[in-house]
PDB file of C-alpha atoms and ligand atoms in Angstrom:
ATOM      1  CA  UNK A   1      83.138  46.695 138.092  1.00 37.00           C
ATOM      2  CA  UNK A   2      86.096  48.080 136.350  1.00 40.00           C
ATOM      3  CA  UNK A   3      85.640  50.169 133.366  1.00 41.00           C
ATOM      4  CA  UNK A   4      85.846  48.118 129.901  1.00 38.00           C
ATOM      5  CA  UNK A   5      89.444  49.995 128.083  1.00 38.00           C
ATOM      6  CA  UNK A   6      88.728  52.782 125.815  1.00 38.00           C
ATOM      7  CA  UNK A   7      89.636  50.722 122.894  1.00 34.00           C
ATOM      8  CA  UNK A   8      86.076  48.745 123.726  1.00 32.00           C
ATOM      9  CA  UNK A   9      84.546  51.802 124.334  1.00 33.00           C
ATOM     10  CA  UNK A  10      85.160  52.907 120.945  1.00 34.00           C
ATOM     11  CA  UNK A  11      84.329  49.395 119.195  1.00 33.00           C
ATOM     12  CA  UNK A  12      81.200  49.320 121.721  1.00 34.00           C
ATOM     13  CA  UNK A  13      79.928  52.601 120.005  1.00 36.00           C
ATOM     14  CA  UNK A  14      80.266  54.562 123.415  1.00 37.00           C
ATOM     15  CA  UNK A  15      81.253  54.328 127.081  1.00 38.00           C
ATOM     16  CA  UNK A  16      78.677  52.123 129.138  1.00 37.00           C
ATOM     17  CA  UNK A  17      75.530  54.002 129.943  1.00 38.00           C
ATOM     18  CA  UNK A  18      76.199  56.588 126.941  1.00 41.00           C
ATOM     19  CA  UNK A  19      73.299  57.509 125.651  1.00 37.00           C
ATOM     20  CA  UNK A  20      74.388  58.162 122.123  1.00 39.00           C
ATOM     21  CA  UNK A  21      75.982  54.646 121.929  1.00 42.00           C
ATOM     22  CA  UNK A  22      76.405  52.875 118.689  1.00 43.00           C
ATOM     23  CA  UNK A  23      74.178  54.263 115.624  1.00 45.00           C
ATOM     24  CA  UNK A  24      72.475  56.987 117.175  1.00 48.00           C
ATOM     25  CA  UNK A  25      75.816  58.886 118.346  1.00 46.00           C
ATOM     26  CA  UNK A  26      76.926  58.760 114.745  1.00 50.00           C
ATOM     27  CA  UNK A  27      73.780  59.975 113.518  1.00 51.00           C
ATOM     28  CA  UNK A  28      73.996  63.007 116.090  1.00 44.00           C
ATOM     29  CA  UNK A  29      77.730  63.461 114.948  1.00 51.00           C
ATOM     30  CA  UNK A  30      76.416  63.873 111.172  1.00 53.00           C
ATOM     31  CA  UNK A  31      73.744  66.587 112.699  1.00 52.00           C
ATOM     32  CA  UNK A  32      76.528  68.620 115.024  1.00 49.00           C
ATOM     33  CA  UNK A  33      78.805  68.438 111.552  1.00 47.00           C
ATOM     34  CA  UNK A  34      76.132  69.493 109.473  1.00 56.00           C
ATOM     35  CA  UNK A  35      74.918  72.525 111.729  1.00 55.00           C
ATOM     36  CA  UNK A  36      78.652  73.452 112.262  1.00 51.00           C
ATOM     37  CA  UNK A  37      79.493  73.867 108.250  1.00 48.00           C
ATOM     38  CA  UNK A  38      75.528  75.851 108.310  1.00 53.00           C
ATOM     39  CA  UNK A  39      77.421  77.994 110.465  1.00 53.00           C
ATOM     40  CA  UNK A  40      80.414  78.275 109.778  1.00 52.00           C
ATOM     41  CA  UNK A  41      78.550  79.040 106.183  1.00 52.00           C
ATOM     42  CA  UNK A  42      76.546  82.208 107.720  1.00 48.00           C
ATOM     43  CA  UNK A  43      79.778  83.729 109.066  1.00 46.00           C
ATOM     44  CA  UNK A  44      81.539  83.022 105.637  1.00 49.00           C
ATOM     45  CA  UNK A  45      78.823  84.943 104.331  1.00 44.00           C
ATOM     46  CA  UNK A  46      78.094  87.940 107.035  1.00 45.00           C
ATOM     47  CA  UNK A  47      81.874  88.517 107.096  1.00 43.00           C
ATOM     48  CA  UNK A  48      81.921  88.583 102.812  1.00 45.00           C
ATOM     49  CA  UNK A  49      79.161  91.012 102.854  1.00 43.00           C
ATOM     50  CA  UNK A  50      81.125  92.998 105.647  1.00 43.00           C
ATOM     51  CA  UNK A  51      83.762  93.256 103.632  1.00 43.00           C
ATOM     52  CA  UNK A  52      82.339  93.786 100.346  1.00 43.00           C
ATOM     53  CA  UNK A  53      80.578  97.219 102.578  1.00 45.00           C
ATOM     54  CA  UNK A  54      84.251  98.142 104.413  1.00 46.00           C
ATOM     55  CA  UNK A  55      85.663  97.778 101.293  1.00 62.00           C
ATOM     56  CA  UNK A  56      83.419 100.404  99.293  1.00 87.00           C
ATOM     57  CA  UNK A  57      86.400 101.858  96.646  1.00 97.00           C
ATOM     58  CA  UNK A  58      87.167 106.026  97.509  1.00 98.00           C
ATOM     59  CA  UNK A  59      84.910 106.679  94.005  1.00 98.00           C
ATOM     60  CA  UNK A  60      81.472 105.083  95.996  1.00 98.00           C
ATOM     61  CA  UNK A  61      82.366 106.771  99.514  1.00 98.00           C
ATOM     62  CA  UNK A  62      82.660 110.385  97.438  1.00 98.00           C
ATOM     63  CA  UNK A  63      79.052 109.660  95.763  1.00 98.00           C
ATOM     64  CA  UNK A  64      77.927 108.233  99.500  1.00 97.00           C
ATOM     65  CA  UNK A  65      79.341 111.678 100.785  1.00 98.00           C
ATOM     66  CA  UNK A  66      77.745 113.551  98.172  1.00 98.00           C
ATOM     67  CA  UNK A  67      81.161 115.441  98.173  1.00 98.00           C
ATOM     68  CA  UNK A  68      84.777 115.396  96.539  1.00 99.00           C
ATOM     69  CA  UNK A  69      87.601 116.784  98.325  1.00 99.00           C
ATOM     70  CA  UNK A  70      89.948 118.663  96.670  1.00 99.00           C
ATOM     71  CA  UNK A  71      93.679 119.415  98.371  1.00 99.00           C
ATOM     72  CA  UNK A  72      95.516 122.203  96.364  1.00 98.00           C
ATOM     73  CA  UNK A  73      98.217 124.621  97.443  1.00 98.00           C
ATOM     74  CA  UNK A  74      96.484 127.413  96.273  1.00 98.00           C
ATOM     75  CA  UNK A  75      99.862 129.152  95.311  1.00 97.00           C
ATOM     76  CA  UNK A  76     101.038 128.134  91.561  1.00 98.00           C
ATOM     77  CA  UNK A  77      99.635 130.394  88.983  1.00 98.00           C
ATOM     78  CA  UNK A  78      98.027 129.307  86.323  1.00 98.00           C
ATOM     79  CA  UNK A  79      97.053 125.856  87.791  1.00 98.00           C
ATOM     80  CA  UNK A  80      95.941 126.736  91.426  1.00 98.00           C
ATOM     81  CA  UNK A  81      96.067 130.529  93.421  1.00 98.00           C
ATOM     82  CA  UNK A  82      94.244 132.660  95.209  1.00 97.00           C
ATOM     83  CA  UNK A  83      92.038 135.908  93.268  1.00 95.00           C
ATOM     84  CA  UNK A  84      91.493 139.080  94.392  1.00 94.00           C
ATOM     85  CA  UNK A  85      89.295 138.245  96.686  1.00 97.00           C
ATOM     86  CA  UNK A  86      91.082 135.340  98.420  1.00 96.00           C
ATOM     87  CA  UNK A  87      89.231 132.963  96.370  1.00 97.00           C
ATOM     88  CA  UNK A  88      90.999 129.745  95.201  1.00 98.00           C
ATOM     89  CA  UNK A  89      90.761 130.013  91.223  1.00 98.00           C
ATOM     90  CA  UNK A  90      92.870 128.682  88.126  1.00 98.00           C
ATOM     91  CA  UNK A  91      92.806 126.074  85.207  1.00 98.00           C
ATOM     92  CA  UNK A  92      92.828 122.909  87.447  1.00 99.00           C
ATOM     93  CA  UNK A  93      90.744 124.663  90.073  1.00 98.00           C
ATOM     94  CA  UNK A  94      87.819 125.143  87.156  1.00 98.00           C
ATOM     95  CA  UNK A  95      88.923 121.040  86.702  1.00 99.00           C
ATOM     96  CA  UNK A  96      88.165 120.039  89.662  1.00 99.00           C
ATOM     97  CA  UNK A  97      84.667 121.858  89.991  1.00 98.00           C
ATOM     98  CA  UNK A  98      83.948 120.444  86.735  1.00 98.00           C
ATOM     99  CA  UNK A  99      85.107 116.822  87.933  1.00 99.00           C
ATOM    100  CA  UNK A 100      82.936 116.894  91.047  1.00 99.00           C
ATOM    101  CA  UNK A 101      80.100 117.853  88.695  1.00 98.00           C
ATOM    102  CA  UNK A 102      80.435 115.084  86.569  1.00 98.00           C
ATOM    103  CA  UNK A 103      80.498 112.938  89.550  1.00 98.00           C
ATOM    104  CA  UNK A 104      77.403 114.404  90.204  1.00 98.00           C
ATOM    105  CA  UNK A 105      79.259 115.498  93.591  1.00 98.00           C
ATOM    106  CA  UNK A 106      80.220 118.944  95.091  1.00 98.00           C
ATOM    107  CA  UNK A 107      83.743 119.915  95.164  1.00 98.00           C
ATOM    108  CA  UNK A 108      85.212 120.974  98.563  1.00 98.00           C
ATOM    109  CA  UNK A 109      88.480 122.551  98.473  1.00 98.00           C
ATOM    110  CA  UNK A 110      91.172 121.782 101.449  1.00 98.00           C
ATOM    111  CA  UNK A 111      94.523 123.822 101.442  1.00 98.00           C
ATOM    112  CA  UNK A 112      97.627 122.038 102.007  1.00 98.00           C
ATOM    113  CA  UNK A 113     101.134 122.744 100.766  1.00 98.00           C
ATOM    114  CA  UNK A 114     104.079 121.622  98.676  1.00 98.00           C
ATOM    115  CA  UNK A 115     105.754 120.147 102.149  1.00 97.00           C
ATOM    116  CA  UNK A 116     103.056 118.656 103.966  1.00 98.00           C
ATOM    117  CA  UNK A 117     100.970 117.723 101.210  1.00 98.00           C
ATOM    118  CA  UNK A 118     101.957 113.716 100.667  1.00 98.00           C
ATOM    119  CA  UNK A 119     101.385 113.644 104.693  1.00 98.00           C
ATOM    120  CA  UNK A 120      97.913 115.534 104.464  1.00 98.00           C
ATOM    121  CA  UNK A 121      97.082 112.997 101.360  1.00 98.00           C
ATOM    122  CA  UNK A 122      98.325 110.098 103.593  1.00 98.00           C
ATOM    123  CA  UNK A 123      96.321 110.938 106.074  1.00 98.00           C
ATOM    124  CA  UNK A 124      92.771 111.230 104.725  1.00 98.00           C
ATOM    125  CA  UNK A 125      92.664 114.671 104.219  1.00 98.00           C
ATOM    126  CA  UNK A 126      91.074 114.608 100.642  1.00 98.00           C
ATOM    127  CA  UNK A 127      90.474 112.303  98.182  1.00 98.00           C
ATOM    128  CA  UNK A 128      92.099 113.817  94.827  1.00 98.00           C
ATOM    129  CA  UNK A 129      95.224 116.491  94.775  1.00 99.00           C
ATOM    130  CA  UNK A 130      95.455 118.902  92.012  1.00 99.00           C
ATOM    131  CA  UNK A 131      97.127 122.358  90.856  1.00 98.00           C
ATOM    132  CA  UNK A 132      99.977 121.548  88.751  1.00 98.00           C
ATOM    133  CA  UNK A 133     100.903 118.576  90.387  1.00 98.00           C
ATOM    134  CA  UNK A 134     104.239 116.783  88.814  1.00 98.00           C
ATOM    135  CA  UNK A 135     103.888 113.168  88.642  1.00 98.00           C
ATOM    136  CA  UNK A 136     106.844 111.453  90.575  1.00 98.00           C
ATOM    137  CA  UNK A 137     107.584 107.984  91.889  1.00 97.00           C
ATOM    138  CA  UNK A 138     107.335 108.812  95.682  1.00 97.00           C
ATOM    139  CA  UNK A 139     103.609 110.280  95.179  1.00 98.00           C
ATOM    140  CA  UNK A 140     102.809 107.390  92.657  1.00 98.00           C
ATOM    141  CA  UNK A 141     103.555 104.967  95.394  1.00 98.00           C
ATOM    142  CA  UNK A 142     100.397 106.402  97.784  1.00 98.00           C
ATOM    143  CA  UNK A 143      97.930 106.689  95.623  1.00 98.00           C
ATOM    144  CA  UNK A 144      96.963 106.646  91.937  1.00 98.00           C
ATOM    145  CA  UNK A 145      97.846 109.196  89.259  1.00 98.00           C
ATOM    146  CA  UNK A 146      95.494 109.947  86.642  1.00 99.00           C
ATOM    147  CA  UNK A 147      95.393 110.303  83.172  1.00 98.00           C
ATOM    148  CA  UNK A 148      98.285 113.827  82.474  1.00 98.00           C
ATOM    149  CA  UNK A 149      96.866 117.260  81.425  1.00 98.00           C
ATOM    150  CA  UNK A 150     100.238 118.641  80.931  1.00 98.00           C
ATOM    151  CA  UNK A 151     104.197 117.830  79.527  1.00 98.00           C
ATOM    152  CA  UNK A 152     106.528 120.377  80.959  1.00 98.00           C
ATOM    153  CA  UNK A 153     110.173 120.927  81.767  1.00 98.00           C
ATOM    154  CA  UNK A 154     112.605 123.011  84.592  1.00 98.00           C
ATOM    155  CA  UNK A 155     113.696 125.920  83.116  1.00 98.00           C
ATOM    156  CA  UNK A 156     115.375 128.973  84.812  1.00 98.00           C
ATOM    157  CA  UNK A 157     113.866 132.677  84.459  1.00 98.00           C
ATOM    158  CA  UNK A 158     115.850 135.500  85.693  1.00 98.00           C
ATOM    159  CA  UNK A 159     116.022 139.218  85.226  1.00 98.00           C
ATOM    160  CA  UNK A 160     115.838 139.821  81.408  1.00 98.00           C
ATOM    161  CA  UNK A 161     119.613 141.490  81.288  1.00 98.00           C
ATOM    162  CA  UNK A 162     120.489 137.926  82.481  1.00 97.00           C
ATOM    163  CA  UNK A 163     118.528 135.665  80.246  1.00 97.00           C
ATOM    164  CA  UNK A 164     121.422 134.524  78.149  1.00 98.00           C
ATOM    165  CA  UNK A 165     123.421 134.291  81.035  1.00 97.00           C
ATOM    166  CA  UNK A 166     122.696 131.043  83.233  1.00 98.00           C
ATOM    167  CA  UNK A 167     121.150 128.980  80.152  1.00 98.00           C
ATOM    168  CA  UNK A 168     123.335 126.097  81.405  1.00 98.00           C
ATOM    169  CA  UNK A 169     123.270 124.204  84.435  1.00 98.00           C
ATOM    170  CA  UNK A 170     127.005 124.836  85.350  1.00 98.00           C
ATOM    171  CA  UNK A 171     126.803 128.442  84.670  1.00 98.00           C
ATOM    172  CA  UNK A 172     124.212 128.607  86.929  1.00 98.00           C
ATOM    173  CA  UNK A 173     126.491 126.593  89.285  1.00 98.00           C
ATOM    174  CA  UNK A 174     128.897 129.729  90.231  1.00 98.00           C
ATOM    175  CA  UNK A 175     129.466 130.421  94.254  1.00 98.00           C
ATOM    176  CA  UNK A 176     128.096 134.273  92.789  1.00 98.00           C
ATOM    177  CA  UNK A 177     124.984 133.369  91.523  1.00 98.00           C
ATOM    178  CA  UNK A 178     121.949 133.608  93.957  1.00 98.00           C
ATOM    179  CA  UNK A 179     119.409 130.979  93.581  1.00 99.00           C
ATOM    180  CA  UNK A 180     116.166 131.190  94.767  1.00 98.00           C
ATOM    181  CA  UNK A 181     113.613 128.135  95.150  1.00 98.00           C
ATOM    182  CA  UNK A 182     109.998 127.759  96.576  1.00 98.00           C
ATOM    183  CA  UNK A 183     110.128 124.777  99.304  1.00 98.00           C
ATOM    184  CA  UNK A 184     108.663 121.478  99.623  1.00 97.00           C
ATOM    185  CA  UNK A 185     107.883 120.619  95.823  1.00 97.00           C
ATOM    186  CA  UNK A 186     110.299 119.333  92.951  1.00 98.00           C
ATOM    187  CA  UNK A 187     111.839 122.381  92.391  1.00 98.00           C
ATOM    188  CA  UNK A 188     113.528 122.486  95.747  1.00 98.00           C
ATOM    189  CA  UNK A 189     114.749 119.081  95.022  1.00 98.00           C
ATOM    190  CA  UNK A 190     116.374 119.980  91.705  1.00 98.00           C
ATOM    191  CA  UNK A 191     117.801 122.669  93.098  1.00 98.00           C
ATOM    192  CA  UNK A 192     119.761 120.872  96.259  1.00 98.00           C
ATOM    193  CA  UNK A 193     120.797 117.867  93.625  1.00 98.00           C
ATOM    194  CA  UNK A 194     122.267 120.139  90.679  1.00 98.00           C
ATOM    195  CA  UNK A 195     123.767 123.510  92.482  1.00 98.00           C
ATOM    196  CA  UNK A 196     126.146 122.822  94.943  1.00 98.00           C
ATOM    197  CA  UNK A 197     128.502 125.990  94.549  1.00 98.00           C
ATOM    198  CA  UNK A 198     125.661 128.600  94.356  1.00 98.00           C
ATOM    199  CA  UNK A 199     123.879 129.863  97.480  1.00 98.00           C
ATOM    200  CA  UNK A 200     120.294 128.406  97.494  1.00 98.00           C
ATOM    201  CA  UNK A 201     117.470 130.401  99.013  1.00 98.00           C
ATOM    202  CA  UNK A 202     114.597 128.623 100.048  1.00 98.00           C
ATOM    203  CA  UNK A 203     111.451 131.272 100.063  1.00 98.00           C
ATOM    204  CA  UNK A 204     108.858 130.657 102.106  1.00 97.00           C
ATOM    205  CA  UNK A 205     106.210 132.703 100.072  1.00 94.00           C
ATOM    206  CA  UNK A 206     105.632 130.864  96.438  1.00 92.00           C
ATOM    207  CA  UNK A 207     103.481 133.574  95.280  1.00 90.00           C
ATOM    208  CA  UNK A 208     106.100 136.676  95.471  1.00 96.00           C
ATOM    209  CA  UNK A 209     109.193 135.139  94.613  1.00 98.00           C
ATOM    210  CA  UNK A 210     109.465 136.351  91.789  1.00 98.00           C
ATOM    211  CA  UNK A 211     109.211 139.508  93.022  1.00 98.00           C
ATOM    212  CA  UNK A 212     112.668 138.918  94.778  1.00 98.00           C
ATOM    213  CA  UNK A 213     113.848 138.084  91.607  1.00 98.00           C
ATOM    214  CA  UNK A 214     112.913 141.493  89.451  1.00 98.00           C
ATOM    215  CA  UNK A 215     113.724 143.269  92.953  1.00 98.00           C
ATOM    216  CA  UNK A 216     117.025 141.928  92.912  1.00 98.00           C
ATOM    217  CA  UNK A 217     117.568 140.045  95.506  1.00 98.00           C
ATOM    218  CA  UNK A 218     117.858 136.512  93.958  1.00 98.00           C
ATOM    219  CA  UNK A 219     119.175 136.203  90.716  1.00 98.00           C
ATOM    220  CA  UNK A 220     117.558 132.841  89.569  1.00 98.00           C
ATOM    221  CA  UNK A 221     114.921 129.805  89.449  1.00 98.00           C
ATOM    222  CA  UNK A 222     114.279 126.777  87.530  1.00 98.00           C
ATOM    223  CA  UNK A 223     110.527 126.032  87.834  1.00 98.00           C
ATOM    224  CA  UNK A 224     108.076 124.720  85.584  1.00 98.00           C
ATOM    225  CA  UNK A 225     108.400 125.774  82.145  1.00 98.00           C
ATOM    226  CA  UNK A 226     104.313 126.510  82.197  1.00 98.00           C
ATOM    227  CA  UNK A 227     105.193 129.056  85.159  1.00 98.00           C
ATOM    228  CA  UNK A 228     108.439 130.263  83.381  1.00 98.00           C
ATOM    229  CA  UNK A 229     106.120 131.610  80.689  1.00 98.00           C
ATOM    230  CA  UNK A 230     103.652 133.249  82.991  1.00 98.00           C
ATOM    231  CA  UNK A 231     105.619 135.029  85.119  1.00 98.00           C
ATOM    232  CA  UNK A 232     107.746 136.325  81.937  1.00 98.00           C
ATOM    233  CA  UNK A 233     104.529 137.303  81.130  1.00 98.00           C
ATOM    234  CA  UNK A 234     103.037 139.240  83.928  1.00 97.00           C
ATOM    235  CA  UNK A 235     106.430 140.753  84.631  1.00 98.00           C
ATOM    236  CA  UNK A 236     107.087 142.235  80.788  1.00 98.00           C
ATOM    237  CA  UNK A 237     110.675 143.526  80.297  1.00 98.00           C
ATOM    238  CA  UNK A 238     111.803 142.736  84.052  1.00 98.00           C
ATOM    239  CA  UNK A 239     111.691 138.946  84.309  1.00 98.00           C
ATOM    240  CA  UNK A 240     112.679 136.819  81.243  1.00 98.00           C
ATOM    241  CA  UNK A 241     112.555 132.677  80.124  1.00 98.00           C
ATOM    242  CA  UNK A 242     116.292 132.098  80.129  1.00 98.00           C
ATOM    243  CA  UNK A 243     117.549 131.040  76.364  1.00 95.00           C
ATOM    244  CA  UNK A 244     118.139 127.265  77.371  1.00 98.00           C
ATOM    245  CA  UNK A 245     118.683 124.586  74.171  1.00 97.00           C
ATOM    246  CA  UNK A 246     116.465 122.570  76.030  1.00 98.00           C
ATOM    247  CA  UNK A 247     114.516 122.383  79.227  1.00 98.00           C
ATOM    248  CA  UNK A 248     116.963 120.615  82.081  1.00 98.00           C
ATOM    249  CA  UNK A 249     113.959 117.999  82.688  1.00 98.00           C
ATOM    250  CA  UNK A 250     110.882 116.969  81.285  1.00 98.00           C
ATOM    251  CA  UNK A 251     107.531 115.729  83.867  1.00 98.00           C
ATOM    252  CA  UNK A 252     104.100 115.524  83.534  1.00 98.00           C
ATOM    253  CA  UNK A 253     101.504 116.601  85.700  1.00 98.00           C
ATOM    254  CA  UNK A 254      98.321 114.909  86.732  1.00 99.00           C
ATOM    255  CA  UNK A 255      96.166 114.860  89.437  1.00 99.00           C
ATOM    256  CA  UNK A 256      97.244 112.262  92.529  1.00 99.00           C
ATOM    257  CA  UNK A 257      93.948 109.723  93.573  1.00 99.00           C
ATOM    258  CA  UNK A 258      93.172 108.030  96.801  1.00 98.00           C
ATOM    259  CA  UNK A 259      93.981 104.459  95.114  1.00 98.00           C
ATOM    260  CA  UNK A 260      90.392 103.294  93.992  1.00 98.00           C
ATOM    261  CA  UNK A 261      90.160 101.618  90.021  1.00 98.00           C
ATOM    262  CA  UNK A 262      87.129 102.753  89.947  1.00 98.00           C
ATOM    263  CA  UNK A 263      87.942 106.619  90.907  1.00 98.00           C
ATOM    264  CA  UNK A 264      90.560 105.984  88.372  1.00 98.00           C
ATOM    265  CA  UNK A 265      88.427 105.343  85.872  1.00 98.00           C
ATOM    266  CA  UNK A 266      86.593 107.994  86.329  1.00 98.00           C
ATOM    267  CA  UNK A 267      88.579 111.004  86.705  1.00 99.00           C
ATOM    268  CA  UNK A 268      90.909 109.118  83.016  1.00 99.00           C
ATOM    269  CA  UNK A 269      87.572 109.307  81.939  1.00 98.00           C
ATOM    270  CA  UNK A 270      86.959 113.279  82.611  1.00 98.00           C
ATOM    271  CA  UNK A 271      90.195 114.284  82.177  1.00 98.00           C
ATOM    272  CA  UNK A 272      90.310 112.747  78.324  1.00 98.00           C
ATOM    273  CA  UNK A 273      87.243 114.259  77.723  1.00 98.00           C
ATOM    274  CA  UNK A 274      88.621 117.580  78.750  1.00 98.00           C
ATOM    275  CA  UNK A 275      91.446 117.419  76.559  1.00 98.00           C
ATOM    276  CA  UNK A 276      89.927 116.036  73.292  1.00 98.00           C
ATOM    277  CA  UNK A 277      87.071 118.667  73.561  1.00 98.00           C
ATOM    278  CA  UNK A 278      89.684 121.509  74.173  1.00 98.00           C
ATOM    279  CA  UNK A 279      88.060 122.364  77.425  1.00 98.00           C
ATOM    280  CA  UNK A 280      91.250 121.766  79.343  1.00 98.00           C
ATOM    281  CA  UNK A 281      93.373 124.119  76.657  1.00 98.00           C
ATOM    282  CA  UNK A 282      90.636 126.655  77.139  1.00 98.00           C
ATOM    283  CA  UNK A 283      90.658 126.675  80.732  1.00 98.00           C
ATOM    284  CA  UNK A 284      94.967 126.845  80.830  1.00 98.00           C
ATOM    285  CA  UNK A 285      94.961 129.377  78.067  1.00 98.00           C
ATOM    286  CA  UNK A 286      92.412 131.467  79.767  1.00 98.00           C
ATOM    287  CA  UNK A 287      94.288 131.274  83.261  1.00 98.00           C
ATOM    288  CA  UNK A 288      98.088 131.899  81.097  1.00 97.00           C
ATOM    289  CA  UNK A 289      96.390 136.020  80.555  1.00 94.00           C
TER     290      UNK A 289
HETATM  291  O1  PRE B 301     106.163 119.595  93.405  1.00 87.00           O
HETATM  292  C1  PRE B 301     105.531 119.723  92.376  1.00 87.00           C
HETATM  293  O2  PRE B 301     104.833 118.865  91.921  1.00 87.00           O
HETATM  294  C2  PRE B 301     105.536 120.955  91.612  1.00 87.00           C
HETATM  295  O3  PRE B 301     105.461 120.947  90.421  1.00 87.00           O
HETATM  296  C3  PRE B 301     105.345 122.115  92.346  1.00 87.00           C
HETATM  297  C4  PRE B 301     106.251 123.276  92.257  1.00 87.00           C
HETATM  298  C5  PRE B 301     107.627 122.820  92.726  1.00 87.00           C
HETATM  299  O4  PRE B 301     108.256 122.060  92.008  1.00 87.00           O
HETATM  300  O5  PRE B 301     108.066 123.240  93.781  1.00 87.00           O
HETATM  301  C6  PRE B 301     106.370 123.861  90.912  1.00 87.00           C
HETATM  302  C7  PRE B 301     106.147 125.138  90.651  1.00 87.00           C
HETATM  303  C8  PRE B 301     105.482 126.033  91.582  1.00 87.00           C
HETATM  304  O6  PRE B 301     106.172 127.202  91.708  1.00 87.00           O
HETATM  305  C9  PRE B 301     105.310 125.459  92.903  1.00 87.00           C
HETATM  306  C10 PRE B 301     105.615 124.205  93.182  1.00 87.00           C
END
């Protein structure tokens, strides 16, 4: 016999010899449905709680870790160098192993510099960056900036015979004027925008260029006014702050998070403790001698 059309099939509750004709199939349809949306309910929740877990914030994978890792340059008196005895010390390295504490975390350094340091951060490397860090839009586009523990400015120093000699940009400008500039960091950048006439030397070695300075061999840098000041300092009568009306920019520095509110929160929350307390002014002033 031929086959009733599918139509009839349909309006006969099932193909001939279906069991699950009529009532019975729709009954079973309800069941499949209603173990299908239990199902589809335990994934729901298995991959929610999956994700909640993969996406534990960089403050609750430190405190998993037990550890906080630091990235400094270890080169930029007072924030971030190296003692005597090759130690990394300085106002925000005394920060950081404060932070970690309040964390309730240890602080593990990892050395990076002014050029590769966006990559290392990028990459994983460590979870906060510190050591006189100047907040700019390219850094504050990978991960989070915290609250700022310093205002500063570029300023030039030079030999102290010089000091009222390059107090303007254009007189520092000249095609005789040797400029010298650490590389990697903002003040390389400010110094390949503004001097276009004066020979720039990029030094590789952050920590004795000023030395090339009092020896000579450069004439000038614009740094950080905070560094300006120090190394006017610890070179007395050789190396002066160059008389400028005002500094050529103005910055803050803070230190650069892996993006996590919750770190955030945290390390605003440390950092404005430091500052109203005077901690933080104790620790700069202390690393300034
Ligand atoms: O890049 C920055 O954030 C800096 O402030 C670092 C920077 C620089 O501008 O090169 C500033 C002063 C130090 O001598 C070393 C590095």
């Amino acid at each position: 016999m031929a086959a009733p059309p599918k139509m009839a099939w349909r309006a006969a509750g099932g193909p001939p010899g279906d069991r699950f004709a009529g009532r019975s199939r729709n009954r079973l349809r309800g069941t499949m449905v209603k173990s299908y949306l239990a199902a589809a309910a335990l994934v729901a929740l298995t991959l929610t709680a999956s994700a909640a877990w993969a996406a534990d914030g960089a403050l609750a994978e430190i405190q998993k870790a037990g550890v906080i890792r630091i990235g400094t340059t270890g080169d930029y008196k007072p924030f971030s160098y190296k003692g005597a005895d090759g130690s990394l010390t300085g106002a925000d390295i005394s920060m950081a192993k404060d932070l970690a504490a309040s964390l309730g975390v240890k602080a593990e350094f990892v050395t990076t510099t002014w050029k590769t340091m966006l990559d290392d951060f990028k990459a994983g490397k460590f979870d906060v960056a510190l050591g006189g860090i100047t907040v700019n839009p390219a850094r504050a586009e990978v991960g989070d900036f915290s609250v700022s523990n310093v205002s500063d400015g570029k300023r030039p120093i030079a030999r102290c015979a010089d000091k009222d000699k390059y107090t303007t940009l254009e007189a520092i400008d000249q095609p005789t004027v040797r400029v010298i500039v650490n590389p990697g960091g903002t003040n390389d950048k400010f110094a390949h925008q503004h001097f276009k006439k004066a020979p720039i030397e990029v030094f590789p070695d952050n920590k004795v260029i000023f030395g090339q300075i009092a020896a000579g061999k450069a004439d000038v840098m614009v740094t950080d006014g905070v560094e300006v000041d120090l190394q006017s300092k610890l070179n007395a009568g050789v190396l002066c702050p160059v008389a400028v009306k005002e500094p050529f920019t103005h910055f803050e520095n803070a230190y650069l998070l892996r993006k996590d509110p919750a770190l955030k929160a945290a390390v605003d929350a440390f950092m404005r403790k430091e500052l109203d307390s005077g901690n933080w002014k104790k620790k700069l002033d202390a690393a300034m001698q």
